[in-house]
Tab-separated table of C-alpha atoms in Angstrom:
chain	number	residue	atom	x	y	z
A	324	UNK	CA	7.803	27.763	11.773
A	325	UNK	CA	11.330	30.111	13.095
A	326	UNK	CA	12.906	28.495	15.973
A	327	UNK	CA	12.499	31.056	19.658
A	328	UNK	CA	15.517	29.126	21.116
A	329	UNK	CA	18.935	29.236	20.418
A	330	UNK	CA	19.991	26.035	18.799
A	331	UNK	CA	21.630	24.410	22.128
A	332	UNK	CA	18.304	25.495	24.327
A	333	UNK	CA	16.291	23.501	21.666
A	334	UNK	CA	18.264	20.404	21.707
A	335	UNK	CA	18.467	20.540	25.760
A	336	UNK	CA	14.185	20.776	25.373
A	337	UNK	CA	14.235	17.652	22.738
A	338	UNK	CA	16.987	15.454	25.394
A	339	UNK	CA	14.258	15.846	28.677
A	340	UNK	CA	10.927	15.402	26.150
A	341	UNK	CA	13.074	12.726	25.861
A	342	UNK	CA	13.587	11.914	29.307
A	343	UNK	CA	10.214	12.535	30.466
A	344	UNK	CA	8.843	10.191	27.995
A	345	UNK	CA	11.021	7.445	28.978
A	346	UNK	CA	10.146	7.639	32.271
A	347	UNK	CA	6.395	8.463	31.688
A	348	UNK	CA	6.369	5.411	29.786
A	349	UNK	CA	8.981	2.488	31.467
A	350	UNK	CA	8.734	3.569	35.092
A	351	UNK	CA	5.060	5.275	35.939
A	352	UNK	CA	3.405	2.685	33.499
A	353	UNK	CA	1.907	5.406	31.411
A	354	UNK	CA	-0.263	3.839	28.668
A	355	UNK	CA	2.297	4.815	25.673
A	356	UNK	CA	-0.600	6.412	23.283
A	357	UNK	CA	-0.944	8.360	26.271
A	358	UNK	CA	2.471	9.620	26.988
A	359	UNK	CA	3.313	10.500	23.349
A	360	UNK	CA	0.260	12.684	23.104
A	361	UNK	CA	0.978	14.782	26.746
A	362	UNK	CA	4.963	14.868	26.228
A	363	UNK	CA	4.367	16.272	22.563
A	364	UNK	CA	1.494	18.826	23.836
A	365	UNK	CA	3.733	19.674	26.360
A	366	UNK	CA	7.026	19.964	24.154
A	367	UNK	CA	5.566	22.131	21.871
A	368	UNK	CA	4.740	24.826	24.153
A	369	UNK	CA	8.072	24.225	25.847
A	370	UNK	CA	9.629	24.985	22.180
A	371	UNK	CA	7.926	28.389	21.944
A	372	UNK	CA	4.971	27.195	19.997
A	373	UNK	CA	2.511	29.198	19.836
A	374	UNK	CA	-0.262	28.173	22.526
A	375	UNK	CA	-3.445	28.487	20.147
A	376	UNK	CA	-1.137	26.458	17.761
A	377	UNK	CA	-0.332	23.628	19.468
A	378	UNK	CA	-3.427	21.292	19.040
A	379	UNK	CA	-2.923	22.515	15.486
A	380	UNK	CA	0.377	21.724	15.102
A	381	UNK	CA	0.123	18.046	16.555
A	382	UNK	CA	-2.631	17.016	15.274
A	383	UNK	CA	-1.570	17.671	11.406
A	384	UNK	CA	2.158	16.014	12.572
A	385	UNK	CA	-0.457	12.836	13.556
A	386	UNK	CA	-2.613	12.991	10.968
A	387	UNK	CA	0.495	12.954	8.586
A	388	UNK	CA	1.177	9.541	10.245
A	389	UNK	CA	-1.675	7.724	9.905
A	390	UNK	CA	-2.447	9.341	6.321
A	391	UNK	CA	0.721	7.529	5.379
A	392	UNK	CA	1.148	4.381	7.934
A	393	UNK	CA	-2.655	3.244	8.211
A	394	UNK	CA	-3.924	2.380	4.903
A	395	UNK	CA	-0.389	0.639	4.383
A	396	UNK	CA	-1.059	-1.511	7.629
A	397	UNK	CA	-4.249	-1.847	7.225
A	398	UNK	CA	-4.317	-3.119	3.839
A	399	UNK	CA	-1.316	-5.165	4.909
A	400	UNK	CA	-2.362	-6.352	7.867
A	401	UNK	CA	-5.791	-8.218	5.743
A	402	UNK	CA	-2.936	-9.637	3.697
A	403	UNK	CA	-1.555	-10.828	6.179
A	404	UNK	CA	-4.898	-12.438	7.751
A	405	UNK	CA	-5.810	-14.067	4.038
A	406	UNK	CA	-2.202	-15.480	4.241
A	407	UNK	CA	-2.426	-16.376	7.979
A	408	UNK	CA	-6.045	-18.706	8.437
A	409	UNK	CA	-5.574	-20.205	4.586
A	410	UNK	CA	-2.297	-21.780	5.493
A	411	UNK	CA	-0.722	-19.889	2.673
A	412	UNK	CA	1.937	-18.038	5.363
A	413	UNK	CA	3.020	-21.914	6.435
A	414	UNK	CA	2.840	-22.891	2.988
A	415	UNK	CA	5.452	-20.301	2.526
A	416	UNK	CA	7.593	-20.646	5.199
A	417	UNK	CA	7.617	-24.767	4.894
A	418	UNK	CA	8.782	-23.471	1.158
A	419	UNK	CA	11.480	-20.812	2.407
A	420	UNK	CA	13.024	-22.929	5.074
A	421	UNK	CA	12.759	-26.052	3.364
A	422	UNK	CA	15.514	-24.715	0.600
A	423	UNK	CA	18.004	-22.825	2.751
A	424	UNK	CA	17.120	-25.621	5.579
A	425	UNK	CA	16.137	-25.063	9.537
A	426	UNK	CA	20.099	-23.254	10.889
A	427	UNK	CA	19.551	-20.995	7.874
A	428	UNK	CA	15.364	-19.883	7.695
A	429	UNK	CA	16.400	-16.412	9.150
A	430	UNK	CA	19.103	-16.045	6.378
A	431	UNK	CA	16.392	-17.038	3.977
A	432	UNK	CA	13.476	-14.262	5.404
A	433	UNK	CA	15.893	-11.910	5.170
A	434	UNK	CA	17.153	-12.788	1.769
A	435	UNK	CA	13.706	-12.812	0.768
A	436	UNK	CA	13.055	-8.991	2.152
A	437	UNK	CA	15.931	-7.935	0.633
A	438	UNK	CA	14.362	-8.412	-2.853
A	439	UNK	CA	10.734	-7.395	-1.434
A	440	UNK	CA	12.126	-4.320	-0.193
A	441	UNK	CA	13.768	-2.695	-3.232
A	442	UNK	CA	10.735	-1.063	-4.609
A	443	UNK	CA	7.947	-1.756	-1.266
A	444	UNK	CA	8.558	0.860	1.610
A	445	UNK	CA	9.023	-0.252	5.033
A	446	UNK	CA	6.521	-0.345	6.649
A	447	UNK	CA	4.507	-2.003	3.912
A	448	UNK	CA	6.613	-4.289	3.002
A	449	UNK	CA	6.511	-5.414	7.102
A	450	UNK	CA	3.394	-5.229	7.445
A	451	UNK	CA	2.793	-7.922	4.398
A	452	UNK	CA	5.933	-9.953	5.922
A	453	UNK	CA	4.587	-10.379	8.851
A	454	UNK	CA	2.605	-13.783	8.854
A	455	UNK	CA	5.948	-15.438	7.169
A	456	UNK	CA	7.989	-14.287	9.875
A	457	UNK	CA	5.029	-15.760	12.854
A	458	UNK	CA	4.775	-19.545	10.674
A	459	UNK	CA	8.699	-19.792	11.378
A	460	UNK	CA	8.738	-18.329	14.123
A	461	UNK	CA	6.397	-21.021	15.788
A	462	UNK	CA	8.344	-23.743	13.431
A	463	UNK	CA	11.316	-23.795	15.308
A	464	UNK	CA	10.055	-21.710	18.192
A	465	UNK	CA	13.022	-19.543	20.265
A	466	UNK	CA	12.558	-15.288	20.436
A	467	UNK	CA	10.228	-14.347	17.415
A	468	UNK	CA	13.364	-11.765	17.315
A	469	UNK	CA	15.701	-14.570	15.401
A	470	UNK	CA	13.360	-14.239	12.730
A	471	UNK	CA	11.967	-10.827	12.980
A	472	UNK	CA	14.820	-9.068	12.731
A	473	UNK	CA	16.429	-9.934	9.316
A	474	UNK	CA	13.687	-10.024	7.735
A	475	UNK	CA	12.609	-6.055	9.741
A	476	UNK	CA	16.403	-5.381	8.968
A	477	UNK	CA	16.580	-5.986	5.410
A	478	UNK	CA	13.518	-3.816	4.849
A	479	UNK	CA	15.240	-0.775	6.474
A	480	UNK	CA	18.309	-1.259	5.053
A	481	UNK	CA	16.728	-1.246	1.440
A	482	UNK	CA	14.552	2.143	2.548
A	483	UNK	CA	17.699	3.726	3.770
A	484	UNK	CA	20.046	3.123	0.680
A	485	UNK	CA	18.738	1.814	-2.649
A	486	UNK	CA	16.427	4.698	-4.994
A	487	UNK	CA	13.517	4.287	-5.660
A	488	UNK	CA	12.723	5.501	-2.323
A	489	UNK	CA	12.480	8.885	-1.787
A	490	UNK	CA	15.678	9.239	0.768
A	491	UNK	CA	17.932	8.438	-1.418
A	492	UNK	CA	17.157	9.989	-4.202
A	493	UNK	CA	16.052	12.971	-2.235
A	494	UNK	CA	19.378	13.004	-1.309
A	495	UNK	CA	21.536	11.970	-4.044
A	496	UNK	CA	19.639	14.838	-6.679
A	497	UNK	CA	20.819	17.486	-3.918
A	498	UNK	CA	24.342	16.794	-4.106
A	499	UNK	CA	23.908	16.177	-7.633
A	500	UNK	CA	24.874	12.499	-7.655
A	501	UNK	CA	24.128	9.952	-10.655
A	502	UNK	CA	20.394	8.177	-9.369
A	503	UNK	CA	21.584	5.279	-11.177
A	504	UNK	CA	25.289	5.103	-10.013
A	505	UNK	CA	23.597	5.557	-6.153
A	506	UNK	CA	21.199	2.218	-7.082
A	507	UNK	CA	23.782	0.029	-8.420
A	508	UNK	CA	26.167	0.634	-5.639
A	509	UNK	CA	23.093	1.035	-2.886
A	510	UNK	CA	22.122	-2.658	-3.734
A	511	UNK	CA	25.523	-4.425	-3.396
A	512	UNK	CA	26.299	-1.734	0.410
A	513	UNK	CA	22.969	-2.829	0.988
A	514	UNK	CA	23.459	-6.531	1.158
A	515	UNK	CA	26.952	-6.469	2.416
A	516	UNK	CA	25.354	-4.138	5.403
A	517	UNK	CA	22.695	-6.076	6.207
A	518	UNK	CA	24.549	-9.065	6.493
A	519	UNK	CA	27.240	-8.096	8.864
A	520	UNK	CA	24.979	-5.384	10.794
A	521	UNK	CA	21.863	-7.387	10.817
A	522	UNK	CA	21.547	-10.643	10.558
A	523	UNK	CA	25.331	-11.378	12.341
A	524	UNK	CA	23.953	-9.677	15.135
A	525	UNK	CA	21.089	-10.929	15.184
A	526	UNK	CA	22.262	-14.305	15.557
A	527	UNK	CA	24.863	-13.545	17.673
A	528	UNK	CA	23.749	-11.835	20.311
A	529	UNK	CA	19.877	-10.163	19.461
A	530	UNK	CA	18.409	-13.121	18.968
A	531	UNK	CA	19.490	-14.895	21.800
A	532	UNK	CA	16.913	-12.243	24.374
A	533	UNK	CA	14.194	-13.396	24.499
A	534	UNK	CA	10.522	-12.222	23.143
A	535	UNK	CA	6.990	-14.536	23.130
A	536	UNK	CA	6.015	-15.374	19.923
A	537	UNK	CA	2.614	-13.847	19.858
A	538	UNK	CA	0.721	-13.464	16.500
A	539	UNK	CA	-2.356	-12.462	17.847
A	540	UNK	CA	-2.568	-9.231	15.974
A	541	UNK	CA	-2.788	-11.285	12.328
A	542	UNK	CA	-5.241	-14.784	13.924
A	543	UNK	CA	-6.929	-13.147	16.566
A	544	UNK	CA	-6.345	-16.628	18.102
A	545	UNK	CA	-8.339	-18.636	14.870
A	546	UNK	CA	-5.761	-21.850	13.930
A	547	UNK	CA	-4.789	-21.586	10.414
A	548	UNK	CA	-6.282	-24.337	7.209
A	549	UNK	CA	-3.809	-27.171	7.252
A	550	UNK	CA	-5.898	-29.569	5.674
A	551	UNK	CA	-6.507	-28.030	1.969
A	552	UNK	CA	-3.743	-24.884	1.995
A	553	UNK	CA	-3.114	-23.330	-1.004
A	554	UNK	CA	-0.197	-23.794	-3.389
A	555	UNK	CA	3.387	-22.013	-2.721
A	556	UNK	CA	2.951	-20.621	-6.907
A	557	UNK	CA	-0.293	-18.993	-5.655
A	558	UNK	CA	0.651	-17.644	-2.568
A	559	UNK	CA	3.884	-16.056	-3.604
A	560	UNK	CA	1.933	-14.566	-6.825
A	561	UNK	CA	0.337	-13.172	-4.283
A	562	UNK	CA	3.186	-11.475	-2.728
A	563	UNK	CA	4.670	-10.266	-5.833
A	564	UNK	CA	1.813	-8.862	-7.417
A	565	UNK	CA	2.303	-5.777	-5.191
A	566	UNK	CA	6.332	-5.788	-6.150
A	567	UNK	CA	5.153	-6.285	-9.940
A	568	UNK	CA	2.606	-2.837	-9.817
A	569	UNK	CA	4.712	-0.822	-7.574
A	570	UNK	CA	8.362	-1.851	-9.740
A	571	UNK	CA	6.659	-0.845	-12.780
A	572	UNK	CA	5.067	2.414	-11.163
A	573	UNK	CA	9.061	3.249	-10.386
A	574	UNK	CA	9.708	2.722	-13.865
A	575	UNK	CA	7.489	4.511	-16.097
A	576	UNK	CA	7.982	7.397	-13.215
A	577	UNK	CA	11.896	7.431	-13.673
A	578	UNK	CA	11.819	7.337	-18.014
A	579	UNK	CA	9.353	10.473	-17.661
A	580	UNK	CA	11.584	12.046	-15.681
A	581	UNK	CA	14.265	11.348	-18.211
A	582	UNK	CA	11.965	11.842	-21.030
A	583	UNK	CA	12.450	9.219	-22.300
A	584	UNK	CA	8.653	8.413	-22.596
A	585	UNK	CA	5.873	11.346	-23.435
A	586	UNK	CA	4.753	13.069	-19.799
A	587	UNK	CA	1.291	12.260	-21.350
A	588	UNK	CA	-0.306	8.538	-22.248
A	589	UNK	CA	-3.553	7.273	-20.224
A	590	UNK	CA	-1.706	3.618	-20.245
A	591	UNK	CA	1.085	4.877	-18.143
A	592	UNK	CA	-0.952	6.818	-15.646
A	593	UNK	CA	-3.052	3.727	-15.873
A	594	UNK	CA	0.187	1.788	-14.344
A	595	UNK	CA	1.670	4.206	-12.395
A	596	UNK	CA	-1.880	4.710	-10.699
A	597	UNK	CA	-2.259	1.194	-9.685
A	598	UNK	CA	1.542	0.860	-9.000
A	599	UNK	CA	1.318	3.191	-6.374
A	600	UNK	CA	1.871	1.476	-2.666
A	601	UNK	CA	-1.642	1.650	-1.555
A	602	UNK	CA	-3.403	0.707	-5.145
A	603	UNK	CA	-1.039	-1.898	-5.018
A	604	UNK	CA	-1.754	-3.629	-1.779
A	605	UNK	CA	-5.919	-3.024	-1.900
A	606	UNK	CA	-5.734	-5.036	-5.570
A	607	UNK	CA	-3.352	-7.832	-4.082
A	608	UNK	CA	-6.067	-7.836	-1.196
A	609	UNK	CA	-9.284	-8.162	-3.202
A	610	UNK	CA	-7.000	-11.245	-5.429
A	611	UNK	CA	-6.102	-12.618	-2.037
A	612	UNK	CA	-9.744	-12.042	-1.010
A	613	UNK	CA	-11.072	-14.366	-4.025
A	614	UNK	CA	-8.346	-16.530	-4.311
A	615	UNK	CA	-8.083	-17.883	-1.027
A	616	UNK	CA	-10.793	-16.774	0.284
A	617	UNK	CA	-14.128	-16.724	-1.267
A	618	UNK	CA	-13.801	-20.519	-2.549
A	619	UNK	CA	-12.826	-21.856	1.087
A	620	UNK	CA	-15.646	-19.383	3.148
A	621	UNK	CA	-18.983	-17.763	2.611
A	622	UNK	CA	-19.402	-14.598	2.501
A	623	UNK	CA	-20.166	-13.594	6.837
A	624	UNK	CA	-17.071	-15.236	6.840
A	625	UNK	CA	-14.690	-13.446	4.632
A	626	UNK	CA	-16.019	-9.891	5.679
A	627	UNK	CA	-15.563	-11.089	9.570
A	628	UNK	CA	-12.316	-12.442	8.902
A	629	UNK	CA	-10.805	-8.873	7.351
A	630	UNK	CA	-12.977	-6.969	10.673
A	631	UNK	CA	-11.655	-9.144	13.044
A	632	UNK	CA	-7.681	-8.353	11.295
A	633	UNK	CA	-8.409	-4.597	12.362
A	634	UNK	CA	-8.794	-4.522	15.590
A	635	UNK	CA	-5.795	-5.914	17.005
A	636	UNK	CA	-3.546	-2.978	14.894
A	637	UNK	CA	-6.126	-0.183	16.139
A	638	UNK	CA	-3.194	0.533	19.304
A	639	UNK	CA	-0.374	-0.077	17.110
A	640	UNK	CA	-1.341	2.723	14.689
A	641	UNK	CA	-2.827	5.524	17.186
A	642	UNK	CA	0.836	4.591	18.767
A	643	UNK	CA	2.360	4.959	15.801
A	644	UNK	CA	0.985	7.790	14.995
A	645	UNK	CA	1.485	9.444	18.353
A	646	UNK	CA	5.198	8.935	17.367
A	647	UNK	CA	4.418	10.865	14.081
A	648	UNK	CA	3.224	13.500	16.276
A	649	UNK	CA	6.436	13.754	18.535
A	650	UNK	CA	8.500	13.649	15.781
A	651	UNK	CA	6.103	16.958	14.489
A	652	UNK	CA	6.391	19.257	16.757
A	653	UNK	CA	10.248	18.667	17.396
A	654	UNK	CA	10.495	19.155	13.080
A	655	UNK	CA	8.203	22.086	12.979
A	656	UNK	CA	9.932	23.754	16.488
A	657	UNK	CA	12.781	24.894	14.483
A	658	UNK	CA	15.512	22.105	15.432
A	659	UNK	CA	15.978	21.399	12.047
A	660	UNK	CA	17.079	25.072	10.526
A	661	UNK	CA	18.233	26.361	14.693
A	662	UNK	CA	21.202	23.311	13.757
A	663	UNK	CA	22.160	24.275	10.905
A	664	UNK	CA	24.217	27.068	11.028
A	665	UNK	CA	25.979	25.469	14.595
A	666	UNK	CA	26.789	21.327	11.980
A	667	UNK	CA	27.260	22.642	8.522
A	668	UNK	CA	30.792	24.276	9.912
A	669	UNK	CA	32.549	21.648	12.032
A	670	UNK	CA	35.526	21.103	10.400
A	671	UNK	CA	35.701	17.672	9.920
A	672	UNK	CA	36.322	15.819	6.234
A	673	UNK	CA	33.171	16.319	4.337
A	674	UNK	CA	31.922	12.442	4.369
A	675	UNK	CA	32.793	12.354	8.732
A	676	UNK	CA	30.456	15.581	9.072
A	677	UNK	CA	27.713	14.418	6.400
A	678	UNK	CA	27.775	11.222	8.699
A	679	UNK	CA	27.231	13.396	12.065
A	680	UNK	CA	24.863	15.875	10.902
A	681	UNK	CA	22.692	13.752	9.550
A	682	UNK	CA	23.491	11.470	13.136
A	683	UNK	CA	22.281	14.323	14.804
A	684	UNK	CA	19.034	15.262	13.131
A	685	UNK	CA	17.670	11.745	12.878
A	686	UNK	CA	18.140	11.883	16.843
A	687	UNK	CA	16.641	15.079	16.945
A	688	UNK	CA	13.128	14.808	16.085
A	689	UNK	CA	13.160	10.799	14.820
A	690	UNK	CA	12.471	11.011	10.565
A	691	UNK	CA	15.385	9.405	8.690
A	692	UNK	CA	13.590	10.811	5.688
A	693	UNK	CA	14.124	14.483	7.027
A	694	UNK	CA	17.346	13.266	8.499
A	695	UNK	CA	18.625	12.660	4.648
A	696	UNK	CA	16.960	15.561	2.692
A	697	UNK	CA	18.320	18.057	5.595
A	698	UNK	CA	22.150	16.736	5.402
A	699	UNK	CA	21.466	16.969	2.159
A	700	UNK	CA	20.931	20.571	1.366
A	701	UNK	CA	22.808	21.139	4.330
A	702	UNK	CA	26.469	19.883	2.833
A	703	UNK	CA	25.306	20.580	-0.418
A	704	UNK	CA	27.640	23.917	-1.320
A	705	UNK	CA	30.227	22.022	0.422
A	706	UNK	CA	29.996	19.523	-2.311
A	707	UNK	CA	30.198	21.626	-5.075
A	708	UNK	CA	32.984	23.335	-3.337
A	709	UNK	CA	34.538	19.902	-3.239
A	710	UNK	CA	34.021	18.565	-6.563
A	711	UNK	CA	34.223	14.865	-5.206
A	712	UNK	CA	33.483	12.100	-8.428
A	713	UNK	CA	31.075	10.100	-8.763
A	714	UNK	CA	31.702	7.632	-6.493
A	715	UNK	CA	32.260	10.262	-3.662
A	716	UNK	CA	28.649	11.906	-4.938
A	717	UNK	CA	27.562	7.932	-3.530
A	718	UNK	CA	29.290	7.522	-0.548
A	719	UNK	CA	28.581	10.829	0.873
A	720	UNK	CA	24.700	9.802	0.309
A	721	UNK	CA	25.748	6.672	1.553
A	722	UNK	CA	27.262	8.268	4.448
A	723	UNK	CA	23.831	10.380	5.153
A	724	UNK	CA	21.587	7.656	5.288
A	725	UNK	CA	24.066	5.752	8.030
A	726	UNK	CA	24.166	8.490	10.076
A	727	UNK	CA	19.373	9.036	9.105
A	728	UNK	CA	19.359	4.836	10.449
A	729	UNK	CA	21.321	4.805	13.834
A	730	UNK	CA	19.670	5.491	17.384
A	731	UNK	CA	16.062	4.893	16.528
A	732	UNK	CA	13.781	5.394	19.527
A	733	UNK	CA	10.842	7.245	20.927
A	734	UNK	CA	10.502	9.580	18.586
A	735	UNK	CA	10.566	7.876	15.413
A	736	UNK	CA	6.652	6.200	14.249
A	737	UNK	CA	9.124	3.279	12.930
A	738	UNK	CA	10.529	2.619	16.687
A	739	UNK	CA	6.681	1.610	17.476
A	740	UNK	CA	5.185	-0.092	14.549
A	741	UNK	CA	8.487	-2.380	15.050
A	742	UNK	CA	7.848	-2.991	19.084
A	743	UNK	CA	4.317	-3.306	18.590
A	744	UNK	CA	3.934	-5.888	15.802
A	745	UNK	CA	5.944	-7.931	17.558
A	746	UNK	CA	5.237	-7.730	21.546
A	747	UNK	CA	8.240	-5.648	22.827
A	748	UNK	CA	8.084	-3.368	25.593
A	749	UNK	CA	9.721	0.315	25.312
A	750	UNK	CA	12.894	-1.555	27.096
A	751	UNK	CA	13.026	-3.990	24.634
A	752	UNK	CA	12.510	-2.539	21.856
A	753	UNK	CA	15.821	-0.211	22.613
A	754	UNK	CA	17.723	-2.975	23.586
A	755	UNK	CA	17.061	-4.232	20.063
A	756	UNK	CA	15.713	-2.728	16.813
A	757	UNK	CA	17.233	0.545	18.763
A	758	UNK	CA	20.734	-1.728	19.003
A	759	UNK	CA	20.494	-3.201	15.029
A	760	UNK	CA	19.360	-0.173	13.377
A	761	UNK	CA	22.549	1.553	14.763
A	762	UNK	CA	24.807	-0.887	14.022
A	763	UNK	CA	23.194	-0.874	10.357
A	764	UNK	CA	24.122	2.285	10.250
A	765	UNK	CA	27.699	1.766	11.426
A	766	UNK	CA	28.184	-0.846	8.876
A	767	UNK	CA	26.623	1.623	6.200
A	768	UNK	CA	29.284	4.380	7.717
A	769	UNK	CA	31.872	1.838	7.182
A	770	UNK	CA	31.236	0.851	3.452
A	771	UNK	CA	30.363	4.502	2.508
A	772	UNK	CA	34.441	4.993	3.702
A	773	UNK	CA	36.028	2.725	1.537
A	774	UNK	CA	33.619	3.704	-1.374
A	775	UNK	CA	34.919	7.426	-0.795
A	776	UNK	CA	38.541	6.120	-0.442
A	777	UNK	CA	38.508	4.180	-3.406
A	778	UNK	CA	36.946	7.230	-5.652
């Protein structure tokens, strides 16, 4: 849609929409799902979307988000339920803690999430890790955030800056950067930024904000089987299965793209298919169902376990979809296009301009991936004119990713996913998740400045 209003007007509309949403949820205690749908419709009308098109635009954005999130969350939470009730999550948690020690339990969770986060998207990785996070948290007590944020932040860091995740791949492509170099440098930057911007901040500050441990989203109140738990290797194998499948997909897709292997081939097609994230999670669920549950429970009990696992996440999925609806309406209204002219020529150093533009787009419309790809397109002409080195192009990708990471708030579906999974209200999520995403993004940006200077 062509923007109806000038950039300043659209920004005011977006700011007012966020303010109204916060008042409805925090002050008036309106249900988040209802408030998001109401504000989405109101924002669309205020931004000049034709009234007859408002429902279509809003529902399309809602459906697009659900198409991405609902399938992954549904499959992931089923795997999580099986790991939880059979004692598998407890086995994995106990092993991690015994290797790292009680004081380093958050570090153990974060390192494991960094490894799993290389090929797995944020949403899928988080839901698979939920039972492990809750098991460790229940063992040591305190705030669930001490264990949740290092893991969630690790997935967020890998998703933001490391190929093969779509944001950094697209950004590197737009500015003619090397995806391979972005991968190598990005992994190092992700680990360092996670340690400084997530782990250290959680231990010193955010983890001390008390949020009670409530794992009912996984267990439905059912106690885990501690008498005959599965072996550690068995549990690890189930978690690694989707990782291996998705990794194979990534490798084959890359080899096809650079011409190393032929575009056509039955065996490669099969591996690419089973390596799609929903398919990989489905396969892992089937393996977990047979090897963990069928041999312990009757088929009726297994069906009941899986069915009951979906009930608690209904609200989470709907609220996440409504958050995507709100962000989608903001994007459709033309905020990105309207801001292009005013942001592309800020008179700032190229790398600072990349960070600022991505930050404004992130805050305005919510989606980190959209902020990444749009910013890369906006600065691509400037990058071509400046002709930076390969390392400096990687630094630009990281700076864009940093801006697209900070200030996750109510128009970001990930904000609602994290908040609801860990039982936080909006105010607490803003005080914790939003702050952590910001410290992570700032850490990435500081490292990108160093790379820019060195390069």
